[in-house]
Amino acid sequence: QVQLVGSGGGLVQAGGSLRLSCAASGGTFSNYAMGWFRQAPGKEREFVAAISWRGVSTYYADSVKGRVTISRDNAKNAAYLQMNSLKPEDTAVYYCAADPYGSGSSKRIAYDYWGQGTQVTVSS
């Protein structure tokens, strides 16, 4: 089965940047849509961004649109989330996910495989 490992989180000041990475193994990565979700303390896991299997189509939550960019490198079996102009409200555990059948959904149920999560903390 597909295994995903997320990394790149850390502690940054407001206005700073981070690039999260997701390494995949055990499946046909190039045929999977990829998504990023996040979960803050006391809140439900929410959609952040998604990208189709070819990388032609991308989707973003309104809360991050214009500040983040999702990308993928199928040759490296990797997906990325570049985050700029970070705000304290972005503090959360970020999870990457893979969907073998869709083209990039905002719904958690669409994704069959999930990474372990990487912590992003943005200070005021």
N, CA and C atoms as an extended XYZ file, in Angstrom:
372
Properties=species:S:1:pos:R:3:atomname:S:1:resname:S:1:resid:I:1 pbc="F F F"
N         0.830       -1.183        0.000 N   GLN     1
C         0.000        0.000        0.000 CA  GLN     1
C         0.876        1.249        0.000 C   GLN     1
N         0.262        2.364       -0.368 N   VAL     2
C         0.980        3.620       -0.443 CA  VAL     2
C         1.337        4.098        0.956 C   VAL     2
N         2.562        4.589        1.109 N   GLN     3
C         3.006        5.206        2.345 CA  GLN     3
C         3.446        6.639        2.063 C   GLN     3
N         3.027        7.556        2.926 N   LEU     4
C         3.346        8.963        2.768 CA  LEU     4
C         4.069        9.459        4.009 C   LEU     4
N         5.118       10.241        3.809 N   VAL     5
C         5.872       10.828        4.903 CA  VAL     5
C         5.963       12.328        4.693 C   VAL     5
N         5.344       13.091        5.586 N   GLY     6
C         5.382       14.532        5.509 CA  GLY     6
C         6.524       15.101        6.338 C   GLY     6
N         7.071       16.221        5.887 N   SER     7
C         8.168       16.862        6.599 CA  SER     7
C         8.215       18.344        6.238 C   SER     7
N         9.068       19.093        6.922 N   GLY     8
C         9.286       20.489        6.601 CA  GLY     8
C         8.648       21.481        7.543 C   GLY     8
N         7.879       21.006        8.512 N   GLY     9
C         7.259       21.909        9.466 CA  GLY     9
C         8.277       22.502       10.415 C   GLY     9
N         7.830       23.484       11.192 N   GLY    10
C         8.710       24.127       12.145 CA  GLY    10
C         8.065       25.340       12.764 C   GLY    10
N         8.871       26.108       13.487 N   LEU    11
C         8.429       27.326       14.153 CA  LEU    11
C         8.926       28.534       13.375 C   LEU    11
N         7.996       29.402       12.970 N   VAL    12
C         8.349       30.614       12.238 CA  VAL    12
C         7.564       31.794       12.789 C   VAL    12
N         8.075       32.995       12.545 N   GLN    13
C         7.362       34.205       12.919 CA  GLN    13
C         6.326       34.558       11.862 C   GLN    13
N         5.315       35.305       12.262 N   ALA    14
C         4.312       35.768       11.317 CA  ALA    14
C         4.978       36.497       10.158 C   ALA    14
N         4.514       36.192        8.945 N   GLY    15
C         5.102       36.764        7.752 CA  GLY    15
C         6.186       35.915        7.128 C   GLY    15
N         6.600       34.877        7.813 N   GLY    16
C         7.639       34.001        7.314 CA  GLY    16
C         7.117       32.963        6.340 C   GLY    16
N         8.020       32.084        5.894 N   SER    17
C         7.690       31.079        4.889 CA  SER    17
C         8.188       29.703        5.298 C   SER    17
N         7.513       28.685        4.796 N   LEU    18
C         7.916       27.296        4.958 CA  LEU    18
C         7.552       26.532        3.701 C   LEU    18
N         8.298       25.480        3.412 N   ARG    19
C         7.937       24.560        2.352 CA  ARG    19
C         7.811       23.163        2.934 C   ARG    19
N         6.613       22.619        2.869 N   LEU    20
C         6.350       21.275        3.334 CA  LEU    20
C         6.557       20.284        2.193 C   LEU    20
N         7.055       19.106        2.521 N   SER    21
C         7.297       18.067        1.535 CA  SER    21
C         6.550       16.799        1.917 C   SER    21
N         6.184       16.020        0.913 N   CYS    22
C         5.513       14.745        1.112 CA  CYS    22
C         6.161       13.722        0.191 C   CYS    22
N         6.810       12.727        0.769 N   ALA    23
C         7.457       11.667        0.008 CA  ALA    23
C         6.571       10.433       -0.008 C   ALA    23
N         6.355        9.869       -1.185 N   ALA    24
C         5.470        8.716       -1.354 CA  ALA    24
C         6.251        7.489       -1.783 C   ALA    24
N         5.762        6.321       -1.363 N   SER    25
C         6.352        5.054       -1.774 CA  SER    25
C         5.282        3.970       -1.751 C   SER    25
N         5.518        2.876       -2.473 N   GLY    26
C         4.635        1.721       -2.422 CA  GLY    26
C         3.454        1.740       -3.370 C   GLY    26
N         3.369        2.721       -4.261 N   GLY    27
C         2.264        2.812       -5.198 CA  GLY    27
C         2.643        3.575       -6.450 C   GLY    27
N         1.665        3.768       -7.315 N   THR    28
C         1.880        4.518       -8.549 CA  THR    28
C         1.553        5.978       -8.286 C   THR    28
N         2.528        6.697       -7.755 N   PHE    29
C         2.321        8.068       -7.314 CA  PHE    29
C         1.810        8.973       -8.424 C   PHE    29
N         2.325        8.785       -9.632 N   SER    30
C         1.972        9.682      -10.725 CA  SER    30
C         0.505        9.595      -11.121 C   SER    30
N        -0.200        8.548      -10.704 N   ASN    31
C        -1.617        8.387      -11.006 CA  ASN    31
C        -2.536        8.871       -9.890 C   ASN    31
N        -1.974        9.406       -8.815 N   TYR    32
C        -2.763        9.838       -7.664 CA  TYR    32
C        -2.898       11.350       -7.621 C   TYR    32
N        -4.114       11.815       -7.361 N   ALA    33
C        -4.271       13.197       -6.952 CA  ALA    33
C        -3.727       13.350       -5.528 C   ALA    33
N        -3.179       14.514       -5.220 N   MET    34
C        -2.591       14.754       -3.908 CA  MET    34
C        -3.259       15.946       -3.246 C   MET    34
N        -3.384       15.872       -1.932 N   GLY    35
C        -3.972       16.965       -1.190 CA  GLY    35
C        -3.224       17.248        0.097 C   GLY    35
N        -3.397       18.458        0.593 N   TRP    36
C        -2.885       18.856        1.906 CA  TRP    36
C        -4.053       19.293        2.778 C   TRP    36
N        -4.075       18.800        4.006 N   PHE    37
C        -5.058       19.179        5.004 CA  PHE    37
C        -4.330       19.645        6.259 C   PHE    37
N        -5.049       20.335        7.134 N   ARG    38
C        -4.451       20.751        8.398 CA  ARG    38
C        -5.473       20.644        9.524 C   ARG    38
N        -4.953       20.481       10.731 N   GLN    39
C        -5.806       20.374       11.898 CA  GLN    39
C        -5.193       21.159       13.051 C   GLN    39
N        -5.898       22.192       13.483 N   ALA    40
C        -5.479       23.007       14.606 CA  ALA    40
C        -6.068       22.441       15.895 C   ALA    40
N        -5.472       22.762       17.046 N   PRO    41
C        -6.006       22.268       18.319 CA  PRO    41
C        -7.469       22.643       18.505 C   PRO    41
N        -8.292       21.658       18.830 N   GLY    42
C        -9.697       21.895       19.073 CA  GLY    42
C       -10.553       22.055       17.838 C   GLY    42
N        -9.969       21.886       16.654 N   LYS    43
C       -10.718       22.036       15.417 CA  LYS    43
C       -10.669       20.760       14.583 C   LYS    43
N       -11.613       20.657       13.654 N   GLU    44
C       -11.632       19.536       12.731 CA  GLU    44
C       -10.569       19.712       11.654 C   GLU    44
N       -10.180       18.602       11.064 N   ARG    45
C        -9.231       18.657        9.966 CA  ARG    45
C        -9.873       19.351        8.768 C   ARG    45
N        -9.169       20.316        8.176 N   GLU    46
C        -9.731       21.091        7.091 CA  GLU    46
C        -8.843       21.053        5.853 C   GLU    46
N        -9.473       21.220        4.722 N   PHE    47
C        -8.796       21.211        3.434 CA  PHE    47
C        -7.938       22.452        3.260 C   PHE    47
N        -6.754       22.270        2.661 N   VAL    48
C        -5.863       23.379        2.356 CA  VAL    48
C        -5.663       23.526        0.849 C   VAL    48
N        -5.240       22.445        0.186 N   ALA    49
C        -4.938       22.510       -1.241 CA  ALA    49
C        -4.931       21.115       -1.842 C   ALA    49
N        -5.117       21.039       -3.156 N   ALA    50
C        -5.070       19.767       -3.871 CA  ALA    50
C        -4.514       19.987       -5.266 C   ALA    50
N        -3.986       18.913       -5.854 N   ILE    51
C        -3.418       18.968       -7.189 CA  ILE    51
C        -3.737       17.669       -7.912 C   ILE    51
N        -4.072       17.766       -9.198 N   SER    52
C        -4.416       16.595       -9.983 CA  SER    52
C        -3.173       15.760      -10.272 C   SER    52
N        -3.381       14.563      -10.815 N   TRP    53
C        -2.260       13.637      -10.995 CA  TRP    53
C        -1.221       14.131      -11.983 C   TRP    53
N        -1.629       14.943      -12.947 N   ARG    54
C        -0.678       15.521      -13.898 CA  ARG    54
C        -0.169       16.893      -13.453 C   ARG    54
N        -0.781       17.448      -12.424 N   GLY    55
C        -0.385       18.761      -11.954 CA  GLY    55
C        -0.981       19.911      -12.730 C   GLY    55
N        -1.914       19.630      -13.635 N   VAL    56
C        -2.517       20.673      -14.445 CA  VAL    56
C        -3.509       21.507      -13.644 C   VAL    56
N        -4.275       20.857      -12.769 N   SER    57
C        -5.309       21.527      -11.990 CA  SER    57
C        -4.910       21.608      -10.528 C   SER    57
N        -5.128       22.779       -9.928 N   THR    58
C        -4.883       22.974       -8.504 CA  THR    58
C        -6.097       23.623       -7.863 C   THR    58
N        -6.260       23.386       -6.559 N   TYR    59
C        -7.404       23.896       -5.813 CA  TYR    59
C        -6.919       24.359       -4.449 C   TYR    59
N        -7.494       25.471       -3.956 N   TYR    60
C        -7.065       26.047       -2.690 CA  TYR    60
C        -8.258       26.470       -1.851 C   TYR    60
N        -8.111       26.320       -0.548 N   ALA    61
C        -9.089       26.883        0.369 CA  ALA    61
C        -8.991       28.403        0.338 C   ALA    61
N       -10.127       29.076        0.547 N   ASP    62
C       -10.137       30.534        0.522 CA  ASP    62
C        -9.194       31.134        1.561 C   ASP    62
N        -9.014       30.453        2.673 N   SER    63
C        -8.206       30.978        3.759 CA  SER    63
C        -6.716       31.070        3.421 C   SER    63
N        -6.267       30.317        2.411 N   VAL    64
C        -4.851       30.306        2.070 CA  VAL    64
C        -4.579       30.752        0.643 C   VAL    64
N        -5.609       30.972       -0.139 N   LYS    65
C        -5.445       31.331       -1.541 CA  LYS    65
C        -4.607       32.605       -1.675 C   LYS    65
N        -3.612       32.548       -2.540 N   GLY    66
C        -2.718       33.671       -2.738 CA  GLY    66
C        -1.480       33.624       -1.878 C   GLY    66
N        -1.456       32.767       -0.858 N   ARG    67
C        -0.325       32.669        0.047 CA  ARG    67
C         0.392       31.327       -0.047 C   ARG    67
N        -0.267       30.324       -0.600 N   VAL    68
C         0.328       28.995       -0.692 CA  VAL    68
C         0.278       28.494       -2.130 C   VAL    68
N         1.209       27.598       -2.446 N   THR    69
C         1.264       26.977       -3.762 CA  THR    69
C         1.524       25.485       -3.592 C   THR    69
N         0.653       24.666       -4.166 N   ILE    70
C         0.862       23.226       -4.157 CA  ILE    70
C         1.516       22.817       -5.472 C   ILE    70
N         2.445       21.873       -5.401 N   SER    71
C         3.129       21.397       -6.589 CA  SER    71
C         3.498       19.931       -6.402 C   SER    71
N         3.973       19.308       -7.472 N   ARG    72
C         4.395       17.918       -7.381 CA  ARG    72
C         5.506       17.644       -8.373 C   ARG    72
N         6.302       16.643       -8.063 N   ASP    73
C         7.361       16.179       -8.940 CA  ASP    73
C         7.214       14.669       -9.018 C   ASP    73
N         6.550       14.194      -10.066 N   ASN    74
C         6.262       12.768      -10.172 CA  ASN    74
C         7.526       11.928      -10.330 C   ASN    74
N         8.566       12.489      -10.915 N   ALA    75
C         9.820       11.770      -11.059 CA  ALA    75
C        10.453       11.476       -9.701 C   ALA    75
N        10.175       12.316       -8.713 N   LYS    76
C        10.706       12.138       -7.365 CA  LYS    76
C         9.685       11.565       -6.395 C   LYS    76
N         8.483       11.258       -6.875 N   ASN    77
C         7.401       10.763       -6.017 CA  ASN    77
C         7.173       11.696       -4.828 C   ASN    77
N         7.063       12.980       -5.121 N   ALA    78
C         6.961       13.965       -4.051 CA  ALA    78
C         5.931       15.037       -4.372 C   ALA    78
N         5.300       15.551       -3.317 N   ALA    79
C         4.412       16.696       -3.410 CA  ALA    79
C         4.877       17.748       -2.419 C   ALA    79
N         4.553       19.012       -2.701 N   TYR    80
C         5.055       20.109       -1.888 CA  TYR    80
C         3.953       21.121       -1.611 C   TYR    80
N         4.117       21.838       -0.523 N   LEU    81
C         3.241       22.955       -0.205 CA  LEU    81
C         4.119       24.126        0.224 C   LEU    81
N         4.258       25.111       -0.656 N   GLN    82
C         5.003       26.322       -0.342 CA  GLN    82
C         4.064       27.303        0.341 C   GLN    82
N         4.419       27.759        1.532 N   MET    83
C         3.574       28.656        2.301 CA  MET    83
C         4.330       29.951        2.580 C   MET    83
N         3.735       31.066        2.196 N   ASN    84
C         4.309       32.387        2.403 CA  ASN    84
C         3.357       33.245        3.223 C   ASN    84
N         3.883       34.342        3.742 N   SER    85
C         3.071       35.286        4.525 CA  SER    85
C         2.269       34.564        5.592 C   SER    85
N         2.928       33.712        6.330 N   LEU    86
C         2.245       32.887        7.318 CA  LEU    86
C         1.660       33.724        8.449 C   LEU    86
N         0.522       33.269        8.942 N   LYS    87
C        -0.200       33.924       10.018 CA  LYS    87
C        -0.325       32.976       11.202 C   LYS    87
N        -0.516       33.512       12.415 N   PRO    88
C        -0.731       32.630       13.566 CA  PRO    88
C        -1.898       31.666       13.356 C   PRO    88
N        -2.898       32.065       12.591 N   GLU    89
C        -4.041       31.211       12.301 CA  GLU    89
C        -3.670       29.989       11.462 C   GLU    89
N        -2.489       29.994       10.854 N   ASP    90
C        -2.021       28.849       10.079 CA  ASP    90
C        -1.418       27.762       10.945 C   ASP    90
N        -1.260       28.023       12.229 N   THR    91
C        -0.694       27.033       13.141 CA  THR    91
C        -1.567       25.786       13.174 C   THR    91
N        -0.971       24.639       12.867 N   ALA    92
C        -1.709       23.376       12.801 CA  ALA    92
C        -0.745       22.251       12.483 C   ALA    92
N        -1.237       21.026       12.603 N   VAL    93
C        -0.540       19.877       12.056 CA  VAL    93
C        -1.001       19.716       10.617 C   VAL    93
N        -0.057       19.642        9.698 N   TYR    94
C        -0.366       19.541        8.281 CA  TYR    94
C        -0.164       18.112        7.797 C   TYR    94
N        -1.153       17.600        7.082 N   TYR    95
C        -1.144       16.230        6.583 CA  TYR    95
C        -1.204       16.216        5.060 C   TYR    95
N        -0.369       15.407        4.432 N   CYS    96
C        -0.523       15.163        3.011 CA  CYS    96
C        -1.341       13.894        2.817 C   CYS    96
N        -2.026       13.799        1.682 N   ALA    97
C        -2.924       12.683        1.420 CA  ALA    97
C        -2.935       12.364       -0.066 C   ALA    97
N        -3.242       11.102       -0.394 N   ALA    98
C        -3.272       10.637       -1.777 CA  ALA    98
C        -4.630       10.043       -2.116 C   ALA    98
N        -5.128       10.383       -3.302 N   ASP    99
C        -6.412        9.899       -3.812 CA  ASP    99
C        -6.161        9.152       -5.113 C   ASP    99
N        -6.301        7.812       -5.114 N   PRO   100
C        -6.015        7.041       -6.334 CA  PRO   100
C        -7.041        7.211       -7.435 C   PRO   100
N        -8.212        7.777       -7.140 N   TYR   101
C        -9.307        7.762       -8.103 CA  TYR   101
C        -9.774        9.138       -8.564 C   TYR   101
N        -9.596       10.156       -7.738 N   GLY   102
C       -10.100       11.472       -8.076 CA  GLY   102
C        -9.077       12.364       -8.747 C   GLY   102
N        -9.464       13.618       -8.929 N   SER   103
C        -8.602       14.599       -9.581 CA  SER   103
C        -8.244       15.765       -8.669 C   SER   103
N        -8.588       15.643       -7.381 N   GLY   104
C        -8.291       16.698       -6.428 CA  GLY   104
C        -9.531       17.160       -5.699 C   GLY   104
N        -9.830       16.532       -4.574 N   SER   105
C       -11.043       16.808       -3.812 CA  SER   105
C       -10.721       17.560       -2.532 C   SER   105
N       -11.688       18.336       -2.055 N   SER   106
C       -11.580       19.012       -0.770 CA  SER   106
C       -12.136       18.177        0.379 C   SER   106
N       -12.655       16.993        0.074 N   LYS   107
C       -13.272       16.136        1.079 CA  LYS   107
C       -12.299       15.076        1.568 C   LYS   107
N       -12.220       14.927        2.883 N   ARG   108
C       -11.314       13.958        3.478 CA  ARG   108
C       -11.585       12.535        3.022 C   ARG   108
N       -12.850       12.196        2.817 N   ILE   109
C       -13.228       10.834        2.492 CA  ILE   109
C       -12.690       10.395        1.137 C   ILE   109
N       -12.324       11.334        0.277 N   ALA   110
C       -11.821       10.998       -1.043 CA  ALA   110
C       -10.410       10.419       -1.010 C   ALA   110
N        -9.696       10.632        0.079 N   TYR   111
C        -8.289       10.245        0.147 CA  TYR   111
C        -8.113        8.933        0.911 C   TYR   111
N        -7.428        7.998        0.285 N   ASP   112
C        -7.231        6.675        0.868 CA  ASP   112
C        -5.992        6.576        1.745 C   ASP   112
N        -5.013        7.435        1.511 N   TYR   113
C        -3.734        7.329        2.203 CA  TYR   113
C        -3.343        8.674        2.794 C   TYR   113
N        -2.758        8.620        3.994 N   TRP   114
C        -2.411        9.833        4.735 CA  TRP   114
C        -1.016        9.747        5.322 C   TRP   114
N        -0.324       10.878        5.316 N   GLY   115
C         0.950       10.971        5.995 CA  GLY   115
C         0.757       11.142        7.488 C   GLY   115
N         1.865       11.139        8.229 N   GLN   116
C         1.798       11.186        9.694 CA  GLN   116
C         1.574       12.591       10.235 C   GLN   116
N         1.742       13.599        9.413 N   GLY   117
C         1.557       14.975        9.834 CA  GLY   117
C         2.856       15.646       10.241 C   GLY   117
N         2.955       16.938        9.961 N   THR   118
C         4.109       17.734       10.362 CA  THR   118
C         3.611       19.036       10.972 C   THR   118
N         4.188       19.421       12.109 N   GLN   119
C         3.704       20.562       12.880 CA  GLN   119
C         4.224       21.876       12.323 C   GLN   119
N         3.311       22.808       12.094 N   VAL   120
C         3.649       24.176       11.723 CA  VAL   120
C         3.153       25.096       12.825 C   VAL   120
N         4.055       25.892       13.381 N   THR   121
C         3.699       26.845       14.423 CA  THR   121
C         4.141       28.234       13.995 C   THR   121
N         3.208       29.175       13.978 N   VAL   122
C         3.484       30.547       13.564 CA  VAL   122
C         3.271       31.458       14.763 C   VAL   122
N         4.309       32.139       15.188 N   SER   123
C         4.237       33.022       16.341 CA  SER   123
C         3.856       34.432       15.923 C   SER   123
N         3.269       35.184       16.858 N   SER   124
C         2.848       36.551       16.583 CA  SER   124
C         4.033       37.497       16.532 C   SER   124
